[in-house]
Coordinates of C-alpha atoms and ligand atoms in Angstrom, one line a residue:
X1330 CA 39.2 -52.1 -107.6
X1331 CA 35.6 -51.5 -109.1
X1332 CA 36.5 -55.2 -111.2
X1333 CA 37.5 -57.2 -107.9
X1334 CA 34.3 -56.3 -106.5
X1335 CA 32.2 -57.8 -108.8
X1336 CA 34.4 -60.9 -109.4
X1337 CA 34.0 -61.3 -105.9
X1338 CA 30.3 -62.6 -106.2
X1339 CA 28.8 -64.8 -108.4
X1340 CA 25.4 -63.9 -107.5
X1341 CA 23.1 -62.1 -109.5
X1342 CA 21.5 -60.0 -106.1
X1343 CA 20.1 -56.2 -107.3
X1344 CA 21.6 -54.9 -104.1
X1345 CA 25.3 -56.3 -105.0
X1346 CA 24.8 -54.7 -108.2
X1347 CA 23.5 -51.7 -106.8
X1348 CA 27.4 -52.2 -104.5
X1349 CA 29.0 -52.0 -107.5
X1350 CA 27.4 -49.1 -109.4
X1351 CA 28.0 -47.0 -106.1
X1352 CA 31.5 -47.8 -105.9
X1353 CA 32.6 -47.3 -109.3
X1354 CA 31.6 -43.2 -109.3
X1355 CA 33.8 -43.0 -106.1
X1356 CA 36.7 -44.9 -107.6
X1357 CA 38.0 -42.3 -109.0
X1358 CA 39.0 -40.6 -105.8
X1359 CA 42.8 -40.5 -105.8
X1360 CA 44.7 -41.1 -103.0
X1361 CA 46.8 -37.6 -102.1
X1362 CA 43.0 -35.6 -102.6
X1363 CA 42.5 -33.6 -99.6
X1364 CA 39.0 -34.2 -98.2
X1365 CA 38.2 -30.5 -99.2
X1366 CA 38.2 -31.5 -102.4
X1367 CA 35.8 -34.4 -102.0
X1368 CA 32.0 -34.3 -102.9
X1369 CA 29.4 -34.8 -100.1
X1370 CA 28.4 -37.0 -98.4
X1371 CA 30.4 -39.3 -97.9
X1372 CA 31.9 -42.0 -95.0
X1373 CA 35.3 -40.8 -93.5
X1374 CA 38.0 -42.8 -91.3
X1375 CA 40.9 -41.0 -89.7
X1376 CA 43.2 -43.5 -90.0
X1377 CA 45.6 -42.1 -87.3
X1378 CA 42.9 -42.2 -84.7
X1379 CA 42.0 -46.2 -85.5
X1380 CA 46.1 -46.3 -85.3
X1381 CA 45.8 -45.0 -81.7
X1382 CA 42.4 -46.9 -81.1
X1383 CA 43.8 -50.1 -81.7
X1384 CA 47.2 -49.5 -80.0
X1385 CA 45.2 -48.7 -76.2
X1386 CA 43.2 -51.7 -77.0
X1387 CA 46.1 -54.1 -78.6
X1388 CA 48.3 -53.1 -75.4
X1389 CA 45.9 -53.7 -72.5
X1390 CA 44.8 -56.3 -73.8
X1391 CA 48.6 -57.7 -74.0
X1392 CA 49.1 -56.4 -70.4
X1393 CA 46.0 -58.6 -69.3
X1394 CA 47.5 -61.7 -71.4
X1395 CA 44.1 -61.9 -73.6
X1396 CA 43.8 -61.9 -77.2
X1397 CA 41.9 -59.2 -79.0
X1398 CA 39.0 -60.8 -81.7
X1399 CA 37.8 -57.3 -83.6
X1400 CA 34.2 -57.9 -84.4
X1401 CA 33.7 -57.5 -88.0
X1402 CA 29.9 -56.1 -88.0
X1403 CA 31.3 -52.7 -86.5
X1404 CA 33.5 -52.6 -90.1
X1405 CA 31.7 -54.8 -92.6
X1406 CA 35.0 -53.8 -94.8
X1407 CA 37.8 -56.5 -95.6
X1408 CA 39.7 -53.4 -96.4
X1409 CA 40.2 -52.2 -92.6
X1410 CA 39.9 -55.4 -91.3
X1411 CA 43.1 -56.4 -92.8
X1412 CA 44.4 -52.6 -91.4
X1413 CA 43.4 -54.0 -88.6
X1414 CA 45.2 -57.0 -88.7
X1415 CA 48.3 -56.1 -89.6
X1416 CA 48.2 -54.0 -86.5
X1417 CA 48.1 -56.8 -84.0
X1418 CA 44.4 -58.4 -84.1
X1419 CA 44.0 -61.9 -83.3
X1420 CA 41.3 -62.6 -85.7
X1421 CA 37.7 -61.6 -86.3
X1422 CA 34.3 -62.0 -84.7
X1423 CA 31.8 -62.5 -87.7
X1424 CA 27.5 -61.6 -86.5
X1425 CA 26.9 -63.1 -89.8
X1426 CA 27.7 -65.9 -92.3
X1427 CA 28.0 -63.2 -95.5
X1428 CA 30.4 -61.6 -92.9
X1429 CA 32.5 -64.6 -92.6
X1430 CA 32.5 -65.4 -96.3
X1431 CA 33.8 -61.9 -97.2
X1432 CA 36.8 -62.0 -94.7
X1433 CA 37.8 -65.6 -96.1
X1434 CA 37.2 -64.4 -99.3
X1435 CA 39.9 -61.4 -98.4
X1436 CA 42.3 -63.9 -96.8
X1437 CA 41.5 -63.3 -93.5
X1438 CA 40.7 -67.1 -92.4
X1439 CA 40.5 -66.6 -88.2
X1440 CA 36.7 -66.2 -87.8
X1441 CA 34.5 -67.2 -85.2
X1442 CA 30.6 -66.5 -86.0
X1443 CA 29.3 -65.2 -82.8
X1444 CA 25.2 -66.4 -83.8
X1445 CA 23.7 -69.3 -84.5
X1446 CA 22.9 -70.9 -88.0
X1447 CA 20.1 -72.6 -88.3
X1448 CA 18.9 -74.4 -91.6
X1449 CA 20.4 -77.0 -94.4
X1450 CA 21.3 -73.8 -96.8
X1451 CA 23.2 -72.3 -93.9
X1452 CA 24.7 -75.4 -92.8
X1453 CA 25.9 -75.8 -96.1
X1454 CA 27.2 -72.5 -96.8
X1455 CA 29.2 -72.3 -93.6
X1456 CA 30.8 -76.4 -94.0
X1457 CA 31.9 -74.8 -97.3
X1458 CA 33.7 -71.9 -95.9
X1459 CA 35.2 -74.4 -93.1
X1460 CA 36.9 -75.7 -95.7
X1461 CA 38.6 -72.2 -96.9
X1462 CA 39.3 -71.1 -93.1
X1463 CA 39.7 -71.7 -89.5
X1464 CA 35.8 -70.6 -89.3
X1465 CA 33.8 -71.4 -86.1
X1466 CA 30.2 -70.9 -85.0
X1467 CA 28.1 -70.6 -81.9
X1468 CA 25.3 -72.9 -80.7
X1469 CA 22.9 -72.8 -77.9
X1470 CA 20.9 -76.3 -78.9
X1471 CA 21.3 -79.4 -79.4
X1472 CA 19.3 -80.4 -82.5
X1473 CA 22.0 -77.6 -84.5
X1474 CA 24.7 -79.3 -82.9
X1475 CA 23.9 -82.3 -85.0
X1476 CA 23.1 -80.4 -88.5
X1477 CA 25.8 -78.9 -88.2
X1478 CA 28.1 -82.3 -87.6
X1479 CA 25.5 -83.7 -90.4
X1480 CA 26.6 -81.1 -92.7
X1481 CA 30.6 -81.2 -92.1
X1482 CA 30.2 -84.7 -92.4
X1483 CA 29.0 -84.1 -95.8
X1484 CA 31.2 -81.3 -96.8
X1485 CA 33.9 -83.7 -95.6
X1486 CA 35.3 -81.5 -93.1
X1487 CA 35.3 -80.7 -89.6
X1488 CA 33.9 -77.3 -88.2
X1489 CA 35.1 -75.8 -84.8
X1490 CA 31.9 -75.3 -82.0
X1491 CA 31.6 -72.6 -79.3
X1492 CA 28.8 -72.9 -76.9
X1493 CA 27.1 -69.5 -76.4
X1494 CA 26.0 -69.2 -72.7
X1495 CA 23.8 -66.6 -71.7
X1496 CA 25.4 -64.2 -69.1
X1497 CA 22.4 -62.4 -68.9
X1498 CA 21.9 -60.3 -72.0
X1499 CA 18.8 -63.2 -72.8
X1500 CA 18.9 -63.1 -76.5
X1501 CA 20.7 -66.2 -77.2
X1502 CA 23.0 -69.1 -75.2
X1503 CA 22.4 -71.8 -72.6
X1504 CA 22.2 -71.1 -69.0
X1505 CA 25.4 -71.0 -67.2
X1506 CA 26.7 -74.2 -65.5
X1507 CA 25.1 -78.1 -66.2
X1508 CA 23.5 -76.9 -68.8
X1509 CA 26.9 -75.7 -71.0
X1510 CA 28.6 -78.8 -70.1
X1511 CA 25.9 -81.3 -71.3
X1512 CA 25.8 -78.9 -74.8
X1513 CA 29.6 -79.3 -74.5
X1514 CA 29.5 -83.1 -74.2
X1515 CA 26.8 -83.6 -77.3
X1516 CA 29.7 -81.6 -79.4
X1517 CA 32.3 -84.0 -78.6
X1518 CA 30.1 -86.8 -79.8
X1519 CA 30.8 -86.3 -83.2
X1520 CA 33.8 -87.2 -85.2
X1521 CA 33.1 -84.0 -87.4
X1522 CA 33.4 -81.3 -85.0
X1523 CA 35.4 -79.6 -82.5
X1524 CA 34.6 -78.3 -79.6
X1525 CA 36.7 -74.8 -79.1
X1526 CA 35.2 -73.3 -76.4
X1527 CA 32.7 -70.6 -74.9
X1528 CA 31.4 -67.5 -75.9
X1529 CA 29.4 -65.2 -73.7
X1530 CA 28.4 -61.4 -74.5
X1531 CA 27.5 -58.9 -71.9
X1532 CA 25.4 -56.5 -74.4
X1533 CA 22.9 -56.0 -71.9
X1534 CA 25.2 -53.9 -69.6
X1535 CA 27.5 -52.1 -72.6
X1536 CA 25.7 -48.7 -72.4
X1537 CA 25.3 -48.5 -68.5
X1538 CA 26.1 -44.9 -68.3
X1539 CA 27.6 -45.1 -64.4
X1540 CA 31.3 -46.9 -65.0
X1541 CA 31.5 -47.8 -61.6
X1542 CA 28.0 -49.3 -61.9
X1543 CA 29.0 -50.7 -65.4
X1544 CA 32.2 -52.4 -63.8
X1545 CA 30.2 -53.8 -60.6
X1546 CA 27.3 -56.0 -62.7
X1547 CA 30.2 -56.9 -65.1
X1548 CA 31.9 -58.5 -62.8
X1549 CA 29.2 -59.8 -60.8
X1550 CA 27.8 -61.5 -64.0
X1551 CA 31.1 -63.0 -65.1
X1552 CA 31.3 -65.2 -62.6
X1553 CA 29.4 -67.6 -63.7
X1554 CA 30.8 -68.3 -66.9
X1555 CA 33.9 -68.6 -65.6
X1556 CA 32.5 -70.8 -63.1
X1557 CA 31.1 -73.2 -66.4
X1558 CA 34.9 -72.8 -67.8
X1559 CA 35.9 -74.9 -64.5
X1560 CA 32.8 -77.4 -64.5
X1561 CA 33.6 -78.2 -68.2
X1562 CA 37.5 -78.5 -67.0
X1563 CA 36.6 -80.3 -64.0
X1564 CA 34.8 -83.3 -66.5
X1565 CA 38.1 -83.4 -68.4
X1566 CA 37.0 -81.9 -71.3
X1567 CA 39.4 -79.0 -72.2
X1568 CA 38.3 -75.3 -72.8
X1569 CA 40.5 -73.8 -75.1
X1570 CA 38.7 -70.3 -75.5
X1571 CA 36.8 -68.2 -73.0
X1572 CA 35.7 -64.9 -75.4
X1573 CA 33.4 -61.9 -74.5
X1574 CA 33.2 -58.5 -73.8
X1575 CA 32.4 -55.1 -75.7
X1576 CA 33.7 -51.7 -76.0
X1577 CA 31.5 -51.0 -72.8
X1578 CA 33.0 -53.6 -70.5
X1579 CA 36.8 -54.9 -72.3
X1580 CA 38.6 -54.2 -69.6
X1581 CA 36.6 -55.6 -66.7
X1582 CA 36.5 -59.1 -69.1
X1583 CA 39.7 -58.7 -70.1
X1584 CA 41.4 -58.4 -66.5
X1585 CA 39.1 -61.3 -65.3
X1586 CA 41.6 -64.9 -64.7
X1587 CA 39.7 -67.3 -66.9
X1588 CA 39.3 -64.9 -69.5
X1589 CA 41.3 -66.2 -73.1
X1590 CA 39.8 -63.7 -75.5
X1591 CA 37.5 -59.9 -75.9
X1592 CA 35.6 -59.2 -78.8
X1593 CA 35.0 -55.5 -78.9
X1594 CA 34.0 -53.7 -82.2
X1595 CA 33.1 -50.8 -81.6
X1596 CA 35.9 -49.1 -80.0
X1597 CA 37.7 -49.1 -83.8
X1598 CA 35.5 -46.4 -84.9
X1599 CA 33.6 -45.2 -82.2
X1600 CA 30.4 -42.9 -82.4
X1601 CA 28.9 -39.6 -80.7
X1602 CA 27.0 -42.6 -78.0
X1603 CA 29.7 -44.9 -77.3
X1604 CA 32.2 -41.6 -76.8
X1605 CA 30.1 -40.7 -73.8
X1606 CA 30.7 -43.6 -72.3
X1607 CA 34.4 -44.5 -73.3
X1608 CA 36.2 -41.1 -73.7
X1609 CA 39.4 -43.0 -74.3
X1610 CA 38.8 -44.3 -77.4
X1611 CA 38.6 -41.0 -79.6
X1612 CA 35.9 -40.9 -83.0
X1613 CA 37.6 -41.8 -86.1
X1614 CA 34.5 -42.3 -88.2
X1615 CA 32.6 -39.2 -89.6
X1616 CA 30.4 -38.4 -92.5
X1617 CA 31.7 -35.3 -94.6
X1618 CA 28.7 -33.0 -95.4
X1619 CA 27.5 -29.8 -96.8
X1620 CA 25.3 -26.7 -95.8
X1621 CA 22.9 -26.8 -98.0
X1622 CA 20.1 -24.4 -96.6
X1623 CA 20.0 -21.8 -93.5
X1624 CA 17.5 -20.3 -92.1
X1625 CA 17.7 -18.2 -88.2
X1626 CA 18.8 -20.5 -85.4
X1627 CA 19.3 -23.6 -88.0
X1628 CA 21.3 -25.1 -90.6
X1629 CA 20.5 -27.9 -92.5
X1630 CA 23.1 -30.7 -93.9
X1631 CA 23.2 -32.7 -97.1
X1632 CA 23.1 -36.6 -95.3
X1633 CA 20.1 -37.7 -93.6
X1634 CA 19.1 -41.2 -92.2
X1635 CA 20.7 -42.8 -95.3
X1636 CA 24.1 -41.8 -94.2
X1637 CA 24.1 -41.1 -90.6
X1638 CA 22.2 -44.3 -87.8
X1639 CA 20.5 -42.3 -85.1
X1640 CA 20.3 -45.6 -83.4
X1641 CA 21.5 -45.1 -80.1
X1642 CA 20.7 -41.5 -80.3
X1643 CA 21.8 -38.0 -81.3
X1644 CA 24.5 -37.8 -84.2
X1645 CA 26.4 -34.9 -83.4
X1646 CA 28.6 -32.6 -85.5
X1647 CA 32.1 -32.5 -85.3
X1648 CA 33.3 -29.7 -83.2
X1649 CA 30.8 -27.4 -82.7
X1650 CA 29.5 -28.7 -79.6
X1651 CA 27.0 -25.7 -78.9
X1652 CA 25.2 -27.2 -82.7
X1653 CA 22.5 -29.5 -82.0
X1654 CA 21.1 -32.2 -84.6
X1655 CA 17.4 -32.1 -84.1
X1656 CA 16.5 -34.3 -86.7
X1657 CA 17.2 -36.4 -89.7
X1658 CA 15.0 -36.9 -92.9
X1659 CA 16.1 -39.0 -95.3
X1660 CA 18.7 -36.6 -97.0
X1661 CA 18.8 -33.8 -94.5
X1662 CA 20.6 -33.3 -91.1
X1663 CA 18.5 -30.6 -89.6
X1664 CA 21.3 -28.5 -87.3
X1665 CA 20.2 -26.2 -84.5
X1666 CA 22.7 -23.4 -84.0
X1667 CA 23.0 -19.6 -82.8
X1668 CA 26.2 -19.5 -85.2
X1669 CA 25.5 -16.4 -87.7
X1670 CA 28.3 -16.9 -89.6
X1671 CA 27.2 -20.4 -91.0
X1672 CA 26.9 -20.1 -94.9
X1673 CA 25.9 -22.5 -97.6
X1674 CA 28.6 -24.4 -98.9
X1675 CA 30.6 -24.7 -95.8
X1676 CA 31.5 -28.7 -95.1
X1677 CA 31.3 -30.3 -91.4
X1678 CA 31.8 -33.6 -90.2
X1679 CA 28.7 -35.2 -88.3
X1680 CA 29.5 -38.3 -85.7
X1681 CA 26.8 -41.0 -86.0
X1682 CA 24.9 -42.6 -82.8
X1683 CA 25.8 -45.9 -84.0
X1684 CA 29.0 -46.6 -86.0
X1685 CA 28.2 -50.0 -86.9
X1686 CA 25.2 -49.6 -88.1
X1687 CA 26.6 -46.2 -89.7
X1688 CA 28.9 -48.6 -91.9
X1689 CA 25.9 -50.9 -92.7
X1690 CA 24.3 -47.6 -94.3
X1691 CA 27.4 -47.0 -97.0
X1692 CA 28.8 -49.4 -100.3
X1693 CA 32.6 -47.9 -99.5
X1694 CA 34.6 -45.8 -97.1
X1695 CA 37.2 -43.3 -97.4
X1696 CA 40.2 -43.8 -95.3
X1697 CA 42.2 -40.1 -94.4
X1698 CA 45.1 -39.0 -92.3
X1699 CA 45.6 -35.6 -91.7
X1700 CA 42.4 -34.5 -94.4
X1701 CA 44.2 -36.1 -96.8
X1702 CA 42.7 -39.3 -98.4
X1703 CA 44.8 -42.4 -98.5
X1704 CA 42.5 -45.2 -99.5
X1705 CA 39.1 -46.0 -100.5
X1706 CA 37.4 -49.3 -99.5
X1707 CA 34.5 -51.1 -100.3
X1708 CA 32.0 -52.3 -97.8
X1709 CA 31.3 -55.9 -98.6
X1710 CA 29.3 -56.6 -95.5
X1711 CA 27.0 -53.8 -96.0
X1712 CA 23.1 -54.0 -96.8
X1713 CA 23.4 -57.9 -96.4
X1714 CA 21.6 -59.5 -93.8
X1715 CA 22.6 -63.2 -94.9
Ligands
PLP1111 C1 28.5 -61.2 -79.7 C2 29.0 -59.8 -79.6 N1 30.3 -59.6 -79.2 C3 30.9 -58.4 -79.2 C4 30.2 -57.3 -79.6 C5 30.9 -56.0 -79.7 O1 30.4 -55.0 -79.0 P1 30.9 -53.4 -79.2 O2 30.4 -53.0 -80.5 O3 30.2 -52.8 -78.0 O4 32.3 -53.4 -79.0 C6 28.8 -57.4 -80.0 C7 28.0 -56.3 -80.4 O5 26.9 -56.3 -80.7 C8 28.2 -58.7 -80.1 O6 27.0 -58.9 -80.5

């Protein structure tokens, strides 16, 4: 495994070398070791929870007649992506271009890059991969539109175009309505692409704690991109994908009519945040540590902020809900807990506050079912920004 990963790039990059030093002094985990036996720390997924995970998701979303596009920056691993595949995924959502380029590079060729690329080495990069893949991107402006026709036309090739409207998150995306449809109608003019569609991310409402309150702007703000669907329709251009949603609102996008696609991540792995807020959808990513220190009222863990994202908040450890992680250094977890019979040595599983960004922080990942390990895979996504 250790060879495939450096075959995989051509590039010279430090940090890609620094992937594949990491990975080789974990390649010699054997599947069958039980996670006891492992050294710590190190990046943990139950396999049997993403098997239930993906099952609540895969079947709702069957119920509500949508597909179900995973988005690859919550995994950054081609290794559970193609777990996740074979378990009933319609393809990927890709934040990045390196993202895309490692699933095509896996085989998995269903990709639509939910961002926009801007620039000739870009535009090159992705006409390449068009090539390779059903790969599509995101634009919010016209001037992109026609570098990126510009550079399929040179690549020989033609590359599939989602307008991004803003549904009120305000980072990227074209207001709702006339202004969609004239994007819509500059895509068509050119031989070399396609236009596929619209894609349209609610992030700004995904941690609303209230679900009712959650479920009420959802809705409210869907309206309006549904609304562009029908205006497009309604100047006989077809609209052959409608995508959005998150782990905070799938189900309120996925039961809307109109709707063709969701693109939650998150819910594969899920975190000590996100569980707040969707219960259903169990933690299957953990980080295995070790007491390493005590002292009255604390314990202190051998993975710090180099392991574990504090993002969204508190990481939390694995059932002991009366411990409380006050902090992280850099290589320290430090624990509060009135448990007197903590020792050094002892081993507990922390839950992140961010589980994608929790996979950005690791070169590979271990996947276990019942603490036993059955796979290790690399993270080719991870530390790349590209
Ligand atoms: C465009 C887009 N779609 C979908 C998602 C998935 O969200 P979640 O991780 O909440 O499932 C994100 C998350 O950042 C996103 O940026």
């Amino acid at each position: 495994m250790t060879g495939e990963i450096v075959a995989r790039y051509t590039t010279n990059r430090s940090d890609l070398i620094f992937l594949f030093r990491v990975d080789r002094s974990i390649m010699t985990i054997q599947p069958g070791t039980p996670i006891t036996a492992l050294d710590t720390p190190q990046l943990l997924i139950d396999l049997d929870g993403v098997d239930r995970n993906l099952k609540r998701m895969f079947d709702a979303a069957k119920k509500y007649g949508v597909n179900v596009r995973v988005h690859f920056k919550s995994l950054k691993c081609t290794g559970l992506a193609r777990y996740i595949l074979e378990r009933g995924a319609n393809g990927f959502l890709a934040a990045k271009l390196n993202e895309a380029e490692a699933l095509v590079d896996a085989g998995i060729t269903d990709v639509i890059i939910a961002n926009q690329l801007i620039g000739p080495i870009k535009l090159k990069r992705l006409a390449e991969l068009a090539k390779r893949g059903s790969v599509r991107v995101c634009v919010d402006d016209a001037e992109n539109v026609a570098q990126i026709a510009k550079a399929a036309e040179a690549a020989g090739t033609t590359i599939g175009v989602l307008v991004e409207v803003d549904v009120g998150m305000h980072r990227c995306g074209v207001a709702p309505g006339e202004p969609a449809l004239e994007l819509a109608k500059v895509i068509r003019k050119y031989p070399s692409l396609r236009f596929e569609g619209l894609q349209g991310y609610d992030g700004h409402l995904q941690y609303i704690p209230d679900i009712a309150e959650r479920e009420r702007r959802c809705r409210e703000g869907i309206k309006s991109f549904i609304a562009t669907r029908h205006l497009i329709e309604a100047a006989g251009i077809p609209v052959g994908n409608v995508t959005g949603a998150g782990t905070g609102t799938w189900e309120f996008i996925a039961s809307t009519p109109g709707i063709t696609e969701i693109q939650p991540g998150s819910f594969v792995l899920m975190d000590a945040v996100y569980n707040t807020l969707r219960p259903e959808f169990p933690i299957t990513q953990s980080i295995i540590t070790t007491v390493i220190s005590r002292a009255p009222g604390q314990y202190i863990l051998d993975a710090g902020s180099k392991a574990i994202s504090k993002d969204f908040g508190s990481p939390a450890v694995k059932g002991r809900p009366n411990d409380k992680v006050m902090k992280l250094a850099e290589e320290h977890a430090i624990v509060e807990s009135a448990d007197p019979n903590v020792k050094i040595g002892d081993r507990f599983e922390v839950y992140s506050a961010h589980c994608c960004a929790t996979m950005n922080l690791h070169r590979t990942c271990i996947g276990v079912r019942k603490g036993v390990v059955e796979t290790v895979w690399p993270i080719e996504s991870s530390g790349r920004y590209d």
